[in-house]
mmCIF file of C-alpha atoms and ligand atoms in Angstrom:
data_model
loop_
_atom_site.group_PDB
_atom_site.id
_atom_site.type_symbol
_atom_site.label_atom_id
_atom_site.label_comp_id
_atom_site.label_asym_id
_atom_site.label_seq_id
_atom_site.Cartn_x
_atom_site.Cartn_y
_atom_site.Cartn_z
ATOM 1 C CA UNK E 294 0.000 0.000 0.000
ATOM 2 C CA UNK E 295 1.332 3.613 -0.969
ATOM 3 C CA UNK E 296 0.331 6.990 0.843
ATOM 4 C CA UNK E 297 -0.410 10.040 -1.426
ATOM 5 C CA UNK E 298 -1.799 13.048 -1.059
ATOM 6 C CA UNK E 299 -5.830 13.033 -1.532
ATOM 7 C CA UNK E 300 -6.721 16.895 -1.027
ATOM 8 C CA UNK E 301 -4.683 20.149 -0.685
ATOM 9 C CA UNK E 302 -5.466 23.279 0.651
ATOM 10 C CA UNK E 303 -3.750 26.573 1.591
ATOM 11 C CA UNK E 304 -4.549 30.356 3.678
ATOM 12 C CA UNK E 305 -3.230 33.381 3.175
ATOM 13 C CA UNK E 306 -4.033 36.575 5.222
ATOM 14 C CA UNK E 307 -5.236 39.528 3.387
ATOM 15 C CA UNK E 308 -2.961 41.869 4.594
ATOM 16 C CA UNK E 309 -0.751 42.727 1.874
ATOM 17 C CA UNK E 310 3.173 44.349 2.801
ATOM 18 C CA UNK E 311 4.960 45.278 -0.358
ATOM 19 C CA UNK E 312 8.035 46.371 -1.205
ATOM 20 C CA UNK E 313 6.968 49.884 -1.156
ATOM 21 C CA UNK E 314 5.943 49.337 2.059
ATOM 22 C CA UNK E 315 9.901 48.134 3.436
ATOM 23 C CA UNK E 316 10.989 51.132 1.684
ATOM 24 C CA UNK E 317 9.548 53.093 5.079
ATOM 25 C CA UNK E 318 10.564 51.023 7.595
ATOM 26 C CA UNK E 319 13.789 49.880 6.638
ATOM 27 C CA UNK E 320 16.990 50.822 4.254
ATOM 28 C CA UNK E 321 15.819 48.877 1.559
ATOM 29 C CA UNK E 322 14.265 48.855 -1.950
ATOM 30 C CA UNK E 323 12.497 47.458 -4.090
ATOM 31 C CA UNK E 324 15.439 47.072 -6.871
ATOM 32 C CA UNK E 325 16.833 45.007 -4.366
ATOM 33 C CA UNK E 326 14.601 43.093 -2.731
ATOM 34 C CA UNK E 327 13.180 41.932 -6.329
ATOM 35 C CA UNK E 328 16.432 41.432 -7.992
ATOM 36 C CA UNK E 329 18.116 39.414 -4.674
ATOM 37 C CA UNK E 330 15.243 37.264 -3.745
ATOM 38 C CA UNK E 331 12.345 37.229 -6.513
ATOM 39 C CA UNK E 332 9.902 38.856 -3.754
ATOM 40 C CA UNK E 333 7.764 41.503 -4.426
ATOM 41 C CA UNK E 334 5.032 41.594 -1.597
ATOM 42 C CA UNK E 335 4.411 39.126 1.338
ATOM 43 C CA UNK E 336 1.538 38.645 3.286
ATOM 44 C CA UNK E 337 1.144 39.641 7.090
ATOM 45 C CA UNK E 338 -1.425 37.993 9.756
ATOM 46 C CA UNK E 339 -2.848 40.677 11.785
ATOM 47 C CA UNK E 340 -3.336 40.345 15.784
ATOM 48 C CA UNK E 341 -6.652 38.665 15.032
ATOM 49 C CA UNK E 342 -5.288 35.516 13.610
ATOM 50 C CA UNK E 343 -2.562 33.602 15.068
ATOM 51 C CA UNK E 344 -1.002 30.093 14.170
ATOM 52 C CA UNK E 345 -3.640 27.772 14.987
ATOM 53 C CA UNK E 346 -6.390 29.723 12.697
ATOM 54 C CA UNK E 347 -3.877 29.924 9.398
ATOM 55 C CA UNK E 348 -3.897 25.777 9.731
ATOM 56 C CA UNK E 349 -7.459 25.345 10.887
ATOM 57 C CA UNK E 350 -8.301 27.257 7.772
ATOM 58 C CA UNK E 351 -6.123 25.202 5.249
ATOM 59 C CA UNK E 352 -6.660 21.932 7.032
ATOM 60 C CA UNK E 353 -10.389 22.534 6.384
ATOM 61 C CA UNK E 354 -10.337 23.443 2.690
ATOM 62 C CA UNK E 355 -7.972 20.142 2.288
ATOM 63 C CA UNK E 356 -10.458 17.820 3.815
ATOM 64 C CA UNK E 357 -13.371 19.173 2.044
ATOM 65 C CA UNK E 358 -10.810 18.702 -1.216
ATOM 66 C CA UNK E 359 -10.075 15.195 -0.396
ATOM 67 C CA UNK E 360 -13.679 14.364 0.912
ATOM 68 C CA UNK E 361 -12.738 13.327 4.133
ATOM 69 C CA UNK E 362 -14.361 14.071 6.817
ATOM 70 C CA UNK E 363 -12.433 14.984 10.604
ATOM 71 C CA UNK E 364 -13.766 12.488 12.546
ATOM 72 C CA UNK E 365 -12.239 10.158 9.693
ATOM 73 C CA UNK E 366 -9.091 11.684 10.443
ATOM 74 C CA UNK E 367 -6.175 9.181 12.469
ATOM 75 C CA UNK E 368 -3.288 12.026 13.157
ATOM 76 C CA UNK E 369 -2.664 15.277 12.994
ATOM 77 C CA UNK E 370 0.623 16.547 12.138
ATOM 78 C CA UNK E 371 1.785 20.339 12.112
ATOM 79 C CA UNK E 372 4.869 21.725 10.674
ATOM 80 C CA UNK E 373 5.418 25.066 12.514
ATOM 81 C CA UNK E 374 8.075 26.963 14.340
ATOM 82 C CA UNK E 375 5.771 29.637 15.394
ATOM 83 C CA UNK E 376 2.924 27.594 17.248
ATOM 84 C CA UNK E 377 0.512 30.100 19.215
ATOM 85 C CA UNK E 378 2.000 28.578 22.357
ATOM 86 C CA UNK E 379 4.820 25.803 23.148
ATOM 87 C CA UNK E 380 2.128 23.998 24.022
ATOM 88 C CA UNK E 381 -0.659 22.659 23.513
ATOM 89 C CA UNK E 382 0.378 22.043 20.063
ATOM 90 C CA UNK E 383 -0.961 23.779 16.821
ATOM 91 C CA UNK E 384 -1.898 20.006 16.064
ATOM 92 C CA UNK E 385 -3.951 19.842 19.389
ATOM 93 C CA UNK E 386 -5.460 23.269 18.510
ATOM 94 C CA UNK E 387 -7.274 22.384 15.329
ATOM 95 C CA UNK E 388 -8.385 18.811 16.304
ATOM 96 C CA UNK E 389 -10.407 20.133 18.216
ATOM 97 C CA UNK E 390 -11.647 22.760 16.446
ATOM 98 C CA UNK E 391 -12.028 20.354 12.978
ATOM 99 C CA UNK E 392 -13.572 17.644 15.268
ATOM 100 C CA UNK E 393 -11.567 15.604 14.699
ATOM 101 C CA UNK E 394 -12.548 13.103 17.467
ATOM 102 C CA UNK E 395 -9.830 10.163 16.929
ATOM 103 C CA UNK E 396 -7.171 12.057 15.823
ATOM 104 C CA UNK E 397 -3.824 11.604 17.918
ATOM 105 C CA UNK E 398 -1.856 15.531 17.364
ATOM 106 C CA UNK E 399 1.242 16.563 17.386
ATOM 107 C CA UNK E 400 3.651 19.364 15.823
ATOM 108 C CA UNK E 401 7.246 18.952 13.967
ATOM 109 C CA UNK E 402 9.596 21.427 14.383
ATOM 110 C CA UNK E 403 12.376 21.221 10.894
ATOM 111 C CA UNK E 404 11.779 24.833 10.146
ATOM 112 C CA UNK E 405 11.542 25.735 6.584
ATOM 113 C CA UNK E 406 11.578 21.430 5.861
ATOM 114 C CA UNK E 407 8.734 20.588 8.338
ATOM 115 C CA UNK E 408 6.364 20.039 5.981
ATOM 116 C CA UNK E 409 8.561 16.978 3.896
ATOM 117 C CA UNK E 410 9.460 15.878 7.763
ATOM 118 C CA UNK E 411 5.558 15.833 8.074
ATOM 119 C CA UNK E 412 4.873 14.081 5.282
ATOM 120 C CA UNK E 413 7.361 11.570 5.602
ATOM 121 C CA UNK E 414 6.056 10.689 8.440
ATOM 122 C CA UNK E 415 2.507 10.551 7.303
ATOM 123 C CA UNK E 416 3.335 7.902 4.801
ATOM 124 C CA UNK E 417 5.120 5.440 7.430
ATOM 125 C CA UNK E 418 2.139 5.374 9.565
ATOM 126 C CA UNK E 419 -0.114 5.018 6.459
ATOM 127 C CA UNK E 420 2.075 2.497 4.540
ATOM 128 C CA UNK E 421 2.681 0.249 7.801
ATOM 129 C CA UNK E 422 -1.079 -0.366 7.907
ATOM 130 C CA UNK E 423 -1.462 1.543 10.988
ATOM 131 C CA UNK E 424 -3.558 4.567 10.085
ATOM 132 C CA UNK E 425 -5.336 5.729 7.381
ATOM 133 C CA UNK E 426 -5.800 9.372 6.936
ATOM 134 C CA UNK E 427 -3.452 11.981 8.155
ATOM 135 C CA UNK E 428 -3.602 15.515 7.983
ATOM 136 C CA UNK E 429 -0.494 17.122 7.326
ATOM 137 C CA UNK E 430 -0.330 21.356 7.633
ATOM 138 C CA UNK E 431 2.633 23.356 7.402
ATOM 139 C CA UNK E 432 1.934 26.560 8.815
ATOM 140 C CA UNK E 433 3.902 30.107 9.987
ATOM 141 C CA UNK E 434 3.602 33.439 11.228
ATOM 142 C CA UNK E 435 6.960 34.213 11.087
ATOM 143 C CA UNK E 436 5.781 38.093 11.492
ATOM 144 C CA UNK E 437 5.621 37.632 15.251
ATOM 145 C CA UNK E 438 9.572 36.603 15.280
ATOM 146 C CA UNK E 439 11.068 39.035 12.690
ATOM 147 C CA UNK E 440 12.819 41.969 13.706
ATOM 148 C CA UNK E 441 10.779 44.453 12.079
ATOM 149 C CA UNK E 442 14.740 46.635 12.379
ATOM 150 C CA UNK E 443 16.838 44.066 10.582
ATOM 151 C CA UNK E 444 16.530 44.473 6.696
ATOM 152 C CA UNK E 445 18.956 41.244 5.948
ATOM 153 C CA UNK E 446 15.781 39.241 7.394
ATOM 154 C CA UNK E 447 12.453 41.366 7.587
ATOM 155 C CA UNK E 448 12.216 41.926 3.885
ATOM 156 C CA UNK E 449 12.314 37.822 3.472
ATOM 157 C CA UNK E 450 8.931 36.714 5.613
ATOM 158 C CA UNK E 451 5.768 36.092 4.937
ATOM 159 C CA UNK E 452 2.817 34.458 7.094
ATOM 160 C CA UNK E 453 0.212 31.574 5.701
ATOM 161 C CA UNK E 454 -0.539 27.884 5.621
ATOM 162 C CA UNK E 455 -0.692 25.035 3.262
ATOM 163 C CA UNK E 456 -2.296 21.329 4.442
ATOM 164 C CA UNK E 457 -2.293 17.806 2.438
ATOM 165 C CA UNK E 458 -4.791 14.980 3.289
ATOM 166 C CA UNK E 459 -2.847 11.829 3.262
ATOM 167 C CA UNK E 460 -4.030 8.366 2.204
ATOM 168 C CA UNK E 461 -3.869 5.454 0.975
ATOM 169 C CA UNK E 462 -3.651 5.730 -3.179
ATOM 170 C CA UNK E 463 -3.836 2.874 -6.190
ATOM 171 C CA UNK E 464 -0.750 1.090 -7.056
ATOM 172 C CA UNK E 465 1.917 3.355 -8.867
ATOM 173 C CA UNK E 466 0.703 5.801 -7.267
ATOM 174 C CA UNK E 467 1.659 8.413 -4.308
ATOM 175 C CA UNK E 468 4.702 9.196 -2.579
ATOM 176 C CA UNK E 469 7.389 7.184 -4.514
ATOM 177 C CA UNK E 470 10.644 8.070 -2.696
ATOM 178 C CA UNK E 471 11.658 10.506 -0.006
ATOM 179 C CA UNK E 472 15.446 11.713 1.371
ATOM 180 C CA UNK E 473 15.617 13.759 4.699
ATOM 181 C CA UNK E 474 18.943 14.982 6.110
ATOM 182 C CA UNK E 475 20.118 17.389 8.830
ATOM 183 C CA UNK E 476 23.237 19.223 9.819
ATOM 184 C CA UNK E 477 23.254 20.253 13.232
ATOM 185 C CA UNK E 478 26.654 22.286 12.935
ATOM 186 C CA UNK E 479 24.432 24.534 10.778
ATOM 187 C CA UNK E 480 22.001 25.125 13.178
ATOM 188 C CA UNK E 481 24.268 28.691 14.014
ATOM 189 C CA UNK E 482 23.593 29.921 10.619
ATOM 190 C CA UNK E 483 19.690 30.286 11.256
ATOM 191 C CA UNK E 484 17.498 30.553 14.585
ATOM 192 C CA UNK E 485 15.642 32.421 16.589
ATOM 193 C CA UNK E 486 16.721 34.054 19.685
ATOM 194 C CA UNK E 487 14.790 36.876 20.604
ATOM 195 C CA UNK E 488 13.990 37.453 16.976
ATOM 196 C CA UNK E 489 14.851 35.888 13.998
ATOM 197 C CA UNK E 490 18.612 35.064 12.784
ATOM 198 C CA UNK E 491 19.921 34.875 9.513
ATOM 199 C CA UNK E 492 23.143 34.129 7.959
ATOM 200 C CA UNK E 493 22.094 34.497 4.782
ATOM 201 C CA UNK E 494 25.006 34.005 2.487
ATOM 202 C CA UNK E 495 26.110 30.671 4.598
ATOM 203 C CA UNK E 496 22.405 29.067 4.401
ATOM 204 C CA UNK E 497 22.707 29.810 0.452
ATOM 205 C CA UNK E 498 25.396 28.511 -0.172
ATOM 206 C CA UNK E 499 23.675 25.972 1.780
ATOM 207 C CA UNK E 500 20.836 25.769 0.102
ATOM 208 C CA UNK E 501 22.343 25.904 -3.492
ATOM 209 C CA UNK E 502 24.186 22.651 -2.935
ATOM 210 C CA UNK E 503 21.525 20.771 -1.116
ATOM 211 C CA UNK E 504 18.461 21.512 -2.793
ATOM 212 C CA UNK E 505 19.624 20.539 -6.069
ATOM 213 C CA UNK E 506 20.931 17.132 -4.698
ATOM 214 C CA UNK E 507 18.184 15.970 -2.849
ATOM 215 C CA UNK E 508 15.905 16.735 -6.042
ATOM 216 C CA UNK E 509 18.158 14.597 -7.903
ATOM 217 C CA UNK E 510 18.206 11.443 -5.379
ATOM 218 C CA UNK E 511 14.490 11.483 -5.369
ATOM 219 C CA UNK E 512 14.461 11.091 -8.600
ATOM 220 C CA UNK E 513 17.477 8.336 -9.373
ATOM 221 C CA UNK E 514 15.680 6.165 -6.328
ATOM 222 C CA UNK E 515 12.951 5.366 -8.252
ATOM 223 C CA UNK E 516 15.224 4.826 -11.760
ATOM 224 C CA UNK E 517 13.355 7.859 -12.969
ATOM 225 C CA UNK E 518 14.951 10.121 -15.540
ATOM 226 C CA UNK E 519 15.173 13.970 -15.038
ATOM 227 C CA UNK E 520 13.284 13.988 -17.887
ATOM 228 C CA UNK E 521 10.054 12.580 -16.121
ATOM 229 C CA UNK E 522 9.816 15.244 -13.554
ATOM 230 C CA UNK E 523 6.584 16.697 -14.507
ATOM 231 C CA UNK E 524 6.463 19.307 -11.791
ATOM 232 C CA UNK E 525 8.726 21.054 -9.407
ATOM 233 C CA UNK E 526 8.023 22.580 -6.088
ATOM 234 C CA UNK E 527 10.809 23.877 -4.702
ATOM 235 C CA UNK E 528 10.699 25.369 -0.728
ATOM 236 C CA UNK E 529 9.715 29.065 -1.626
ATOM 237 C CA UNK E 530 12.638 31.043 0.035
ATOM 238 C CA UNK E 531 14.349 32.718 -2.717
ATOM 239 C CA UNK E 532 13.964 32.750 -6.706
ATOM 240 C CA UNK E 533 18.268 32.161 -7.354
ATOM 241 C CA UNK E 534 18.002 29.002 -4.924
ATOM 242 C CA UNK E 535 15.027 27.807 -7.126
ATOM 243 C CA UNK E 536 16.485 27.902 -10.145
ATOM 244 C CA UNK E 537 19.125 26.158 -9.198
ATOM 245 C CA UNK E 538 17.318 23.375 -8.463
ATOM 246 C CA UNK E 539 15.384 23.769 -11.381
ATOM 247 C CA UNK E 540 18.228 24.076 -13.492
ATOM 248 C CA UNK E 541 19.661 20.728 -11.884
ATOM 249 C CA UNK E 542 16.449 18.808 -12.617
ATOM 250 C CA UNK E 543 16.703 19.994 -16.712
ATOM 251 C CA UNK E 544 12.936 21.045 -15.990
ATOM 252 C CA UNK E 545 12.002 24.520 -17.797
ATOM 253 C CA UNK E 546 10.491 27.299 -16.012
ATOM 254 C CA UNK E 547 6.869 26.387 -16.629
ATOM 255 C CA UNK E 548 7.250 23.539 -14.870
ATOM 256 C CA UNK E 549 8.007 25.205 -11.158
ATOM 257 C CA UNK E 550 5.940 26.797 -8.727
ATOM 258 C CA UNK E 551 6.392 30.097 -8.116
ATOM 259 C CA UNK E 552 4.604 32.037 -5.231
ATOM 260 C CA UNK E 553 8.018 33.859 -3.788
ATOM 261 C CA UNK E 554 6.805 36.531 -5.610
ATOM 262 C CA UNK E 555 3.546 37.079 -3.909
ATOM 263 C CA UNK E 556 4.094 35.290 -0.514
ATOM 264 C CA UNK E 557 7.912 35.291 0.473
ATOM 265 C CA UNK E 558 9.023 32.761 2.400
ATOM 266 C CA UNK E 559 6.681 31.387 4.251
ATOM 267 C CA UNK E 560 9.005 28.754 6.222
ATOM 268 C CA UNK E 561 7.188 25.402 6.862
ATOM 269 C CA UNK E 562 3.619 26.954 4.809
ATOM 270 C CA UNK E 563 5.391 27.273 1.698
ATOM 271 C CA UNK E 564 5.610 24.032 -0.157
ATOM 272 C CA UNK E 565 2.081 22.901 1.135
ATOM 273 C CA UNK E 566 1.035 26.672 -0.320
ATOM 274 C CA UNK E 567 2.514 26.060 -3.671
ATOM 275 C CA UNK E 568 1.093 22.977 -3.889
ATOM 276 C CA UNK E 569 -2.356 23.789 -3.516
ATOM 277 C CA UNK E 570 -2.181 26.516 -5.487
ATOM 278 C CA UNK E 571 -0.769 24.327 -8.304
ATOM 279 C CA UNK E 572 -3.524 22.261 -7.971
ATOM 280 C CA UNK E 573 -6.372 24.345 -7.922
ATOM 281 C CA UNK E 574 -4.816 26.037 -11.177
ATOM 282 C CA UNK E 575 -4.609 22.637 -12.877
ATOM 283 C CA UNK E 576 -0.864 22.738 -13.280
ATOM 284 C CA UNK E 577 -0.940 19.608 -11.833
ATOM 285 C CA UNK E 578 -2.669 16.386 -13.644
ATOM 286 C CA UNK E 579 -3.432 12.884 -12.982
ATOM 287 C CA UNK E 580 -0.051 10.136 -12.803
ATOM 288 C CA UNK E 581 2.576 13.582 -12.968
ATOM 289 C CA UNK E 582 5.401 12.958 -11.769
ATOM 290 C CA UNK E 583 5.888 15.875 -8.828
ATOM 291 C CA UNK E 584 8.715 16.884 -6.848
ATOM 292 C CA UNK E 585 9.072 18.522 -3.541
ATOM 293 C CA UNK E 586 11.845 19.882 -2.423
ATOM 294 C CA UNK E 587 12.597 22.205 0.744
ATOM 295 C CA UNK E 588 15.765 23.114 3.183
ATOM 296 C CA UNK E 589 15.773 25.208 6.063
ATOM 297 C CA UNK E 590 16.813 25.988 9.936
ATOM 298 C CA UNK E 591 18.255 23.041 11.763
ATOM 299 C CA UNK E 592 19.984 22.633 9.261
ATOM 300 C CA UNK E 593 17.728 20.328 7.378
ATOM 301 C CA UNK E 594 16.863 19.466 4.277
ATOM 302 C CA UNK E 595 14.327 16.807 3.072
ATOM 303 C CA UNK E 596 12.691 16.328 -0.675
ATOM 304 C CA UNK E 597 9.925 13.616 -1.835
ATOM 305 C CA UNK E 598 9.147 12.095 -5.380
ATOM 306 C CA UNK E 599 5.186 11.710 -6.026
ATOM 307 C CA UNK E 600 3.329 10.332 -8.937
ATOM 308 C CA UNK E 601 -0.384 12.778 -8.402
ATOM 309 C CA UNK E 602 -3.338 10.926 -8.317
ATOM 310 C CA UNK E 603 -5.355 8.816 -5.961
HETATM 311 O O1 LIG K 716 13.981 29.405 4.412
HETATM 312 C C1 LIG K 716 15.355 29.364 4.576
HETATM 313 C C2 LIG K 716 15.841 30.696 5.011
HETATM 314 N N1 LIG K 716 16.643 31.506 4.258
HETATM 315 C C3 LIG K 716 17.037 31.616 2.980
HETATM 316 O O2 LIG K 716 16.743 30.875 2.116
HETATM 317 C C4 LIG K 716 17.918 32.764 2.660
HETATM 318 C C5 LIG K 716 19.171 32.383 1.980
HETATM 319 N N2 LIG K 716 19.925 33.550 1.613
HETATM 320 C C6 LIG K 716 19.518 34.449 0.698
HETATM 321 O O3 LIG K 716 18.473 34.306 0.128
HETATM 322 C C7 LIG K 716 20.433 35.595 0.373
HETATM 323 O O4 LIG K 716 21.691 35.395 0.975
HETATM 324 C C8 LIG K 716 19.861 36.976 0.829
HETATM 325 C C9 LIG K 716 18.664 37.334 -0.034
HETATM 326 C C10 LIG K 716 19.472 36.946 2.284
HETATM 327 C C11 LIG K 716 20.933 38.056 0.616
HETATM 328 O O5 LIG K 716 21.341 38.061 -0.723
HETATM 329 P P1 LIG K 716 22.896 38.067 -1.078
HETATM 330 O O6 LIG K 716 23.004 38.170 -2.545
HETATM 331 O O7 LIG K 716 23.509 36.877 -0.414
HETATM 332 O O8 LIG K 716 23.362 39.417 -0.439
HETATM 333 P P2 LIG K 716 24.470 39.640 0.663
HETATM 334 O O9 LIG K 716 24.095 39.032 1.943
HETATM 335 O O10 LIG K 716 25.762 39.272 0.051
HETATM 336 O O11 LIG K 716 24.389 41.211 0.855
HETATM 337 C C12 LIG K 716 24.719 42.121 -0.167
HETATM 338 C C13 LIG K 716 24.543 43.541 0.369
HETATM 339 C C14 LIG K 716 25.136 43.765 1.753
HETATM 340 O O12 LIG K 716 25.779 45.004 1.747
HETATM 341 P P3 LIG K 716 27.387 45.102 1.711
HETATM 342 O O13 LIG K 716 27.831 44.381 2.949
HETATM 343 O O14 LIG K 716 27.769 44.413 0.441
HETATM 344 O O15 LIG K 716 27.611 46.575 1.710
HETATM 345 C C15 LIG K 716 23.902 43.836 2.644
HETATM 346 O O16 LIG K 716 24.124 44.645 3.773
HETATM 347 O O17 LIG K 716 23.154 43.865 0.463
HETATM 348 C C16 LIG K 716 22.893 44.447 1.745
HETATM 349 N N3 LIG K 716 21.529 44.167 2.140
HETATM 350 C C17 LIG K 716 20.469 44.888 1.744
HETATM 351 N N4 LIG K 716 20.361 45.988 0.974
HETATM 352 C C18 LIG K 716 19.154 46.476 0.747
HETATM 353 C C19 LIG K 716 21.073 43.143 2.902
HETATM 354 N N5 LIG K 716 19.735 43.206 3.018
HETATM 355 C C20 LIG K 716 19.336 44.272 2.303
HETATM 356 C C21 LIG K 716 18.081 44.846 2.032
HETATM 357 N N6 LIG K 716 18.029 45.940 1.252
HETATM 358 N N7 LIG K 716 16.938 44.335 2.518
#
C-alpha cells in the first residue's frame, strides 16, 4: 500500500506588505529586494489571527478537497516553528476545532523542511497499515519573530498555511521516494533568539548545494529520468536558490511553482502553499510525476518524489 496526497489546501491573510511598504521602515528597496530574492510583496497575519487559525483554515479546505471528513481523520501533524504557544500544540489546537474526534496531534519542528518531515512521516504510519488518513499542515507566522529593524531578514517573511490529506492511493501511485537529512553544525547559521537570525550568504550557499541534490536522489531512487519530472516545487525562500534546483532537474520554467513573488518565504507553509495553489490552477494532472523539495533551519533538508493521483 502507498500513501499520497488526496486533497490540498492553503490560507493566506489579506494583509498585503509590499516592497513599497519596506521602503519606510527599513533601508531597503524594491530594486533590491526583487532582484536578490524574486519577492515583491508578502503577506502579514494581523493580531486577530494567530497560528492555529492559518492551519485550521487550510486543514479545512484540504479535507473538504479530499472528501474526508475529521472524525475520519487518524493524526494530525503540524509543521510550525511559530505555534501560538509551546504547548498545547498547533496540532492539538485544530483537532479540536475540525472535530476531529480520533485524531492523535502533534507538531514537527524542521523549520523551513517541516512540511517533507511531516509528510514523511505521514506515509510510514499510512504504509505500515497503521492509520489511514493523516492531515499534514505546514503553517507560519513568522511576522511575530522578525525583527521588524533588521533588513537582511524582515524583507524575506511572509505568514500563511498550506495542508495535504494523506491516504492510501492505487498502485503506482503516491509518494514514490523521499530523502531527509540534517546538519546540526548549521544550526548557528539560522534561529531564533529573541527574533529571527539569519546568515544568509552561509544558508545559500547551503541551500544551493543541497536543494539541487536531494531533487536529484528522489528522482534516481525510483530509476526515474530527469526527464520525467513533470512538476517542481521547490521550498519558496528565494527565486536564485530555485532555479538552481530547477536548473539541476533539466525542468524549464513552466514547470516550477512560483509564489516567492507574492508570498515570500513562508518557512514550513510554503511548499504545502505552492502545492495547492498548483492544484487548484490545474498545473498539476493525474499520474505527474511531482517533486518537492525544501531546506531550512536546523539545518535540514528533506525532498519527496510523487506520482499525483489517488
Ligand atoms: O527558508 C530558509 C531561510 N533563508 C534563505 O533561504 C535565505 C538564503 N539567503 C539568501 O536568500 C540571500 O543570501 C539573501 C537574499 C538573504 C541576501 O542576498 P545576497 O546576494 O547573499 O546578499 P548579501 O548578503 O551578500 O548582501 C549584499 C549587500 C550587503 O551590503 P554590503 O555588505 O555588500 O555593503 C547587505 O548589507 O546587500 C545588503 N543588504 C540589503 N540591501 C538592501 C542586505 N539586506 C538588504 C536589504 N536591502 N533588505
Amino acid at each position: 500500500m502507498k500513501a499520497g496526497i488526496l486533497g490540498t489546501g492553503h490560507f493566506v491573510p489579506e494583509k498585503v506588505l509590499t516592497n513599497k511598504d519596506l521602503e519606510a521602515m527599513v533601508e531597503t528597496n524594491d530594486e533590491w529586494i526583487r532582484t536578490r530574492t524574486g519577492i515583491e510583496e508578502r503577506r502579514i497575519a494581523g493580531d486577530d489571527i494567530d497560528t492555529s487559525d492559518m492551519a485550521f483554515y487550510a486543514a479545512e479546505k484540504s479535507l473538504e478537497n479530499a472528501g474526508i471528513a475529521a472524525e475520519e481523520l487518524d493524526m494530525i501533524l503540524v509543521a510550525t516553528v511559530t505555534p501560538d504557544t509551546p504547548f498545547p500544540s498547533v496540532a492539538c489546537m485544530i483537532q479540536e476545532r475540525l472535530g476531529a474526534s480520533k485524531a492523535a496531534a502533534m507538531d514537527v519542528s524542521a523549520a523551513c523542511t517541516g512540511f517533507m518531515y511531516g509528510l514523511t512521516t505521514a506515509k510510514q504510519f499510512i504504509e505500515s497499515g497503521d492509520y489511514r488518513n493523516i492531515l499534514v499542515v505546514g503553517v507560519e507566522k513568522l511576522s511575530k519573530i522578525v525583527d521588524w529593524e533588521d533588513r537582511n531578514t524582515c524583507v524575506l517573511f511572509g505568514d500563511g498555511a498550506g495542508a495535504a490529506v494523506v491516504g492510501p492511493v492505487s498502485e503506482g501511485k503516491g509518494i514514490l521516494s523521499f530523502e531527509l537529512g540534517s546538519d546540526g553544525a548549521g544550526g548557528k547559521h539560522l534561529y531564533q533568539g529573541k527574533h529571527l537570525f539569519m546568515n544568509g550568504r552561509e544558508v545559500f550557499k547551503f541551500a544551493v548545494r543541497q536543494m539541487p541534490e536531494a531533487s536529484v536522489k528522489v528522482v534516481e531512487k525510483i530509476g526515474a529520468n530527469k526527464e520525467d519530472v513533470d512538476y517542481l516545487i521547490p521550498h519558496q525562500a528565494n527565486i536564485r536558490i530555485m532555479e538552481a534546483a530547477r536548473e539541476r532537474l533539466g525542468v524549464s520554467e513552466d514547470k516550477m511553482a512560483k509564489t516567492v513573488k507574492k508570498y515570500g518565504n513562508t518557512s514550513a507553509a510554503s511548499i504545502p502553499i505552492a502545492l495547492a495553489e498548483a492544484v487548484e490552477e490545474g498545473k498539476i494532472k493525474d499520474n505527474d510525476l511531482v517533486v518537492l523539495v525544501g531546506f531550512g533551519g536546523g539545518l535540514t533538508w528533506g525532498a519527496v518524489a510523487l506520482r499525483w493521483g489517488k
